[in-house]
Amino acid sequence: MTDTAPADSDPVRAAILAAMDRLLAGTPLRSSGRLSVSQLAIEAGVKRWHLTHQHLDLKELFQARVKAQDSTPEAFTRKLSEHEQLKTKYTELRQHCADLEERLQVYAAAISLLALENAALTGREADARVLPIRRPESRP
């Protein structure tokens, strides 16, 4: 079924065991820090099939240790916190963008109105002439 060779003779087993310890300690090097079999494979630098087909005992050991630990590692909690901050920032930026779009529509309407007024006034200038202002003669 599974090979129960000592950890030092199989480099894949050694890598998985070391990755398991890092994940459970909350100090991942390559993965997100989430306590799952796929993240364990990423952390160990091996294909997932090593855990799901070849080293089932290590997969079961990891799942048992995760269940016994019953806590989220600090590294993954930190990533979740960063994710929440980014989601908040994204929402703020979308609102800011919507405000700018609304302001842009107001400015576009104002510019269009000014352009129409300018065109109307420019058309009048062809018929317009300047008349001198007559001053009443001053009496001594």
PDB file of C-alpha atoms in Angstrom:
ATOM      1  CA  MET A   1       0.000   0.000   0.000  1.00  0.00           C
ATOM      2  CA  THR A   2       2.345   2.798   1.161  1.00  0.00           C
ATOM      3  CA  ASP A   3       6.063   2.704   1.525  1.00  0.00           C
ATOM      4  CA  THR A   4       7.082   3.103   5.165  1.00  0.00           C
ATOM      5  CA  ALA A   5      10.724   3.859   4.461  1.00  0.00           C
ATOM      6  CA  PRO A   6      12.559   6.052   6.943  1.00  0.00           C
ATOM      7  CA  ALA A   7      12.385   9.766   6.265  1.00  0.00           C
ATOM      8  CA  ASP A   8      16.111  10.150   5.605  1.00  0.00           C
ATOM      9  CA  SER A   9      16.197   7.571   2.779  1.00  0.00           C
ATOM     10  CA  ASP A  10      13.366   9.169   0.734  1.00  0.00           C
ATOM     11  CA  PRO A  11      13.897  12.850  -0.079  1.00  0.00           C
ATOM     12  CA  VAL A  12      10.200  13.311  -0.936  1.00  0.00           C
ATOM     13  CA  ARG A  13       9.127  12.059   2.499  1.00  0.00           C
ATOM     14  CA  ALA A  14      11.730  14.253   4.161  1.00  0.00           C
ATOM     15  CA  ALA A  15      10.514  17.287   2.222  1.00  0.00           C
ATOM     16  CA  ILE A  16       6.889  16.565   3.114  1.00  0.00           C
ATOM     17  CA  LEU A  17       7.679  16.111   6.809  1.00  0.00           C
ATOM     18  CA  ALA A  18       9.709  19.328   6.905  1.00  0.00           C
ATOM     19  CA  ALA A  19       6.937  21.200   5.091  1.00  0.00           C
ATOM     20  CA  MET A  20       4.383  19.760   7.509  1.00  0.00           C
ATOM     21  CA  ASP A  21       6.355  21.090  10.470  1.00  0.00           C
ATOM     22  CA  ARG A  22       6.707  24.533   8.852  1.00  0.00           C
ATOM     23  CA  LEU A  23       2.998  24.786   8.039  1.00  0.00           C
ATOM     24  CA  LEU A  24       1.910  23.703  11.490  1.00  0.00           C
ATOM     25  CA  ALA A  25       4.394  26.108  13.070  1.00  0.00           C
ATOM     26  CA  GLY A  26       2.990  28.929  10.932  1.00  0.00           C
ATOM     27  CA  THR A  27       6.233  29.635   9.070  1.00  0.00           C
ATOM     28  CA  PRO A  28       5.608  28.674   5.434  1.00  0.00           C
ATOM     29  CA  LEU A  29       8.308  29.336   2.854  1.00  0.00           C
ATOM     30  CA  ARG A  30       6.508  28.640  -0.434  1.00  0.00           C
ATOM     31  CA  SER A  31       2.779  28.337   0.244  1.00  0.00           C
ATOM     32  CA  SER A  32      -0.012  30.574   1.501  1.00  0.00           C
ATOM     33  CA  GLY A  33       0.103  28.945   4.928  1.00  0.00           C
ATOM     34  CA  ARG A  34      -3.372  27.427   4.656  1.00  0.00           C
ATOM     35  CA  LEU A  35      -3.544  24.029   6.318  1.00  0.00           C
ATOM     36  CA  SER A  36      -4.551  21.857   3.361  1.00  0.00           C
ATOM     37  CA  VAL A  37      -3.018  18.924   1.528  1.00  0.00           C
ATOM     38  CA  SER A  38      -2.531  20.958  -1.646  1.00  0.00           C
ATOM     39  CA  GLN A  39      -0.702  23.704   0.279  1.00  0.00           C
ATOM     40  CA  LEU A  40       1.395  21.031   1.998  1.00  0.00           C
ATOM     41  CA  ALA A  41       2.452  19.759  -1.433  1.00  0.00           C
ATOM     42  CA  ILE A  42       3.325  23.292  -2.554  1.00  0.00           C
ATOM     43  CA  GLU A  43       5.260  23.905   0.649  1.00  0.00           C
ATOM     44  CA  ALA A  44       7.163  20.626   0.212  1.00  0.00           C
ATOM     45  CA  GLY A  45       7.882  21.372  -3.444  1.00  0.00           C
ATOM     46  CA  VAL A  46       6.336  18.102  -4.605  1.00  0.00           C
ATOM     47  CA  LYS A  47       3.376  17.190  -6.792  1.00  0.00           C
ATOM     48  CA  ARG A  48       0.102  16.668  -4.956  1.00  0.00           C
ATOM     49  CA  TRP A  49      -0.137  13.068  -6.136  1.00  0.00           C
ATOM     50  CA  HIS A  50       2.776  12.186  -3.836  1.00  0.00           C
ATOM     51  CA  LEU A  51       0.433  12.874  -0.930  1.00  0.00           C
ATOM     52  CA  THR A  52      -2.766  11.503  -2.427  1.00  0.00           C
ATOM     53  CA  HIS A  53      -1.355   8.302  -3.966  1.00  0.00           C
ATOM     54  CA  GLN A  54       2.159   7.548  -2.776  1.00  0.00           C
ATOM     55  CA  HIS A  55       2.465   8.772   0.826  1.00  0.00           C
ATOM     56  CA  LEU A  56      -1.061   8.421   2.142  1.00  0.00           C
ATOM     57  CA  ASP A  57       0.249   7.946   5.666  1.00  0.00           C
ATOM     58  CA  LEU A  58       1.822  11.419   5.589  1.00  0.00           C
ATOM     59  CA  LYS A  59      -1.389  12.950   4.262  1.00  0.00           C
ATOM     60  CA  GLU A  60      -3.385  11.310   7.049  1.00  0.00           C
ATOM     61  CA  LEU A  61      -0.778  12.329   9.618  1.00  0.00           C
ATOM     62  CA  PHE A  62      -0.964  15.931   8.422  1.00  0.00           C
ATOM     63  CA  GLN A  63      -4.762  15.972   8.527  1.00  0.00           C
ATOM     64  CA  ALA A  64      -4.741  14.484  12.034  1.00  0.00           C
ATOM     65  CA  ARG A  65      -2.211  17.047  13.262  1.00  0.00           C
ATOM     66  CA  VAL A  66      -4.251  19.874  11.731  1.00  0.00           C
ATOM     67  CA  LYS A  67      -7.397  18.610  13.438  1.00  0.00           C
ATOM     68  CA  ALA A  68      -5.543  18.250  16.748  1.00  0.00           C
ATOM     69  CA  GLN A  69      -4.050  21.728  16.473  1.00  0.00           C
ATOM     70  CA  ASP A  70      -7.475  23.271  15.702  1.00  0.00           C
ATOM     71  CA  SER A  71      -6.134  26.765  15.044  1.00  0.00           C
ATOM     72  CA  THR A  72      -5.216  28.911  12.089  1.00  0.00           C
ATOM     73  CA  PRO A  73      -1.497  29.571  11.681  1.00  0.00           C
ATOM     74  CA  GLU A  74      -0.334  33.142  12.169  1.00  0.00           C
ATOM     75  CA  ALA A  75       1.020  33.398   8.617  1.00  0.00           C
ATOM     76  CA  PHE A  76      -2.350  32.499   7.119  1.00  0.00           C
ATOM     77  CA  THR A  77      -4.188  34.786   9.557  1.00  0.00           C
ATOM     78  CA  ARG A  78      -1.883  37.615   8.504  1.00  0.00           C
ATOM     79  CA  LYS A  79      -2.667  36.918   4.837  1.00  0.00           C
ATOM     80  CA  LEU A  80      -6.397  36.925   5.617  1.00  0.00           C
ATOM     81  CA  SER A  81      -5.989  40.261   7.388  1.00  0.00           C
ATOM     82  CA  GLU A  82      -4.098  41.691   4.411  1.00  0.00           C
ATOM     83  CA  HIS A  83      -6.824  40.356   2.127  1.00  0.00           C
ATOM     84  CA  GLU A  84      -9.527  42.102   4.166  1.00  0.00           C
ATOM     85  CA  GLN A  85      -7.552  45.361   4.054  1.00  0.00           C
ATOM     86  CA  LEU A  86      -7.185  45.058   0.276  1.00  0.00           C
ATOM     87  CA  LYS A  87     -10.903  44.368  -0.113  1.00  0.00           C
ATOM     88  CA  THR A  88     -11.699  47.491   1.926  1.00  0.00           C
ATOM     89  CA  LYS A  89      -9.263  49.577  -0.123  1.00  0.00           C
ATOM     90  CA  TYR A  90     -10.766  48.175  -3.346  1.00  0.00           C
ATOM     91  CA  THR A  91     -14.267  49.176  -2.216  1.00  0.00           C
ATOM     92  CA  GLU A  92     -13.051  52.677  -1.352  1.00  0.00           C
ATOM     93  CA  LEU A  93     -11.321  53.038  -4.723  1.00  0.00           C
ATOM     94  CA  ARG A  94     -14.425  51.883  -6.599  1.00  0.00           C
ATOM     95  CA  GLN A  95     -16.509  54.466  -4.737  1.00  0.00           C
ATOM     96  CA  HIS A  96     -13.931  57.160  -5.491  1.00  0.00           C
ATOM     97  CA  CYS A  97     -13.968  56.160  -9.165  1.00  0.00           C
ATOM     98  CA  ALA A  98     -17.779  56.347  -9.226  1.00  0.00           C
ATOM     99  CA  ASP A  99     -17.612  59.829  -7.676  1.00  0.00           C
ATOM    100  CA  LEU A 100     -15.099  60.930 -10.308  1.00  0.00           C
ATOM    101  CA  GLU A 101     -17.286  59.524 -13.097  1.00  0.00           C
ATOM    102  CA  GLU A 102     -20.253  61.475 -11.746  1.00  0.00           C
ATOM    103  CA  ARG A 103     -18.186  64.651 -11.528  1.00  0.00           C
ATOM    104  CA  LEU A 104     -16.946  64.041 -15.071  1.00  0.00           C
ATOM    105  CA  GLN A 105     -20.537  63.874 -16.340  1.00  0.00           C
ATOM    106  CA  VAL A 106     -21.327  67.213 -14.658  1.00  0.00           C
ATOM    107  CA  TYR A 107     -18.228  68.811 -16.175  1.00  0.00           C
ATOM    108  CA  ALA A 108     -19.023  67.388 -19.616  1.00  0.00           C
ATOM    109  CA  ALA A 109     -22.531  68.869 -19.472  1.00  0.00           C
ATOM    110  CA  ALA A 110     -21.157  72.263 -18.379  1.00  0.00           C
ATOM    111  CA  ILE A 111     -18.532  72.280 -21.145  1.00  0.00           C
ATOM    112  CA  SER A 112     -21.145  71.326 -23.720  1.00  0.00           C
ATOM    113  CA  LEU A 113     -23.416  74.158 -22.571  1.00  0.00           C
ATOM    114  CA  LEU A 114     -20.538  76.648 -22.655  1.00  0.00           C
ATOM    115  CA  ALA A 115     -19.576  75.496 -26.149  1.00  0.00           C
ATOM    116  CA  LEU A 116     -23.144  76.029 -27.370  1.00  0.00           C
ATOM    117  CA  GLU A 117     -23.273  79.489 -25.795  1.00  0.00           C
ATOM    118  CA  ASN A 118     -19.910  80.350 -27.331  1.00  0.00           C
ATOM    119  CA  ALA A 119     -21.088  79.231 -30.762  1.00  0.00           C
ATOM    120  CA  ALA A 120     -24.253  81.322 -30.423  1.00  0.00           C
ATOM    121  CA  LEU A 121     -22.281  84.392 -29.386  1.00  0.00           C
ATOM    122  CA  THR A 122     -19.700  83.884 -32.128  1.00  0.00           C
ATOM    123  CA  GLY A 123     -22.473  83.815 -34.725  1.00  0.00           C
ATOM    124  CA  ARG A 124     -23.784  87.175 -33.535  1.00  0.00           C
ATOM    125  CA  GLU A 125     -20.470  88.913 -34.014  1.00  0.00           C
ATOM    126  CA  ALA A 126     -20.855  88.919 -37.800  1.00  0.00           C
ATOM    127  CA  ASP A 127     -23.851  91.248 -37.524  1.00  0.00           C
ATOM    128  CA  ALA A 128     -22.583  93.242 -34.601  1.00  0.00           C
ATOM    129  CA  ARG A 129     -20.922  96.614 -34.925  1.00  0.00           C
ATOM    130  CA  VAL A 130     -19.441  98.860 -32.358  1.00  0.00           C
ATOM    131  CA  LEU A 131     -21.107 102.203 -31.904  1.00  0.00           C
ATOM    132  CA  PRO A 132     -19.325 105.094 -30.278  1.00  0.00           C
ATOM    133  CA  ILE A 133     -20.786 106.384 -27.093  1.00  0.00           C
ATOM    134  CA  ARG A 134     -21.973 109.915 -27.524  1.00  0.00           C
ATOM    135  CA  ARG A 135     -21.109 112.165 -24.718  1.00  0.00           C
ATOM    136  CA  PRO A 136     -23.209 115.121 -24.037  1.00  0.00           C
ATOM    137  CA  GLU A 137     -21.478 118.361 -24.689  1.00  0.00           C
ATOM    138  CA  SER A 138     -20.387 119.965 -21.534  1.00  0.00           C
ATOM    139  CA  ARG A 139     -21.679 123.443 -20.817  1.00  0.00           C
ATOM    140  CA  PRO A 140     -19.515 126.072 -19.221  1.00  0.00           C
TER     141      PRO A 140
END
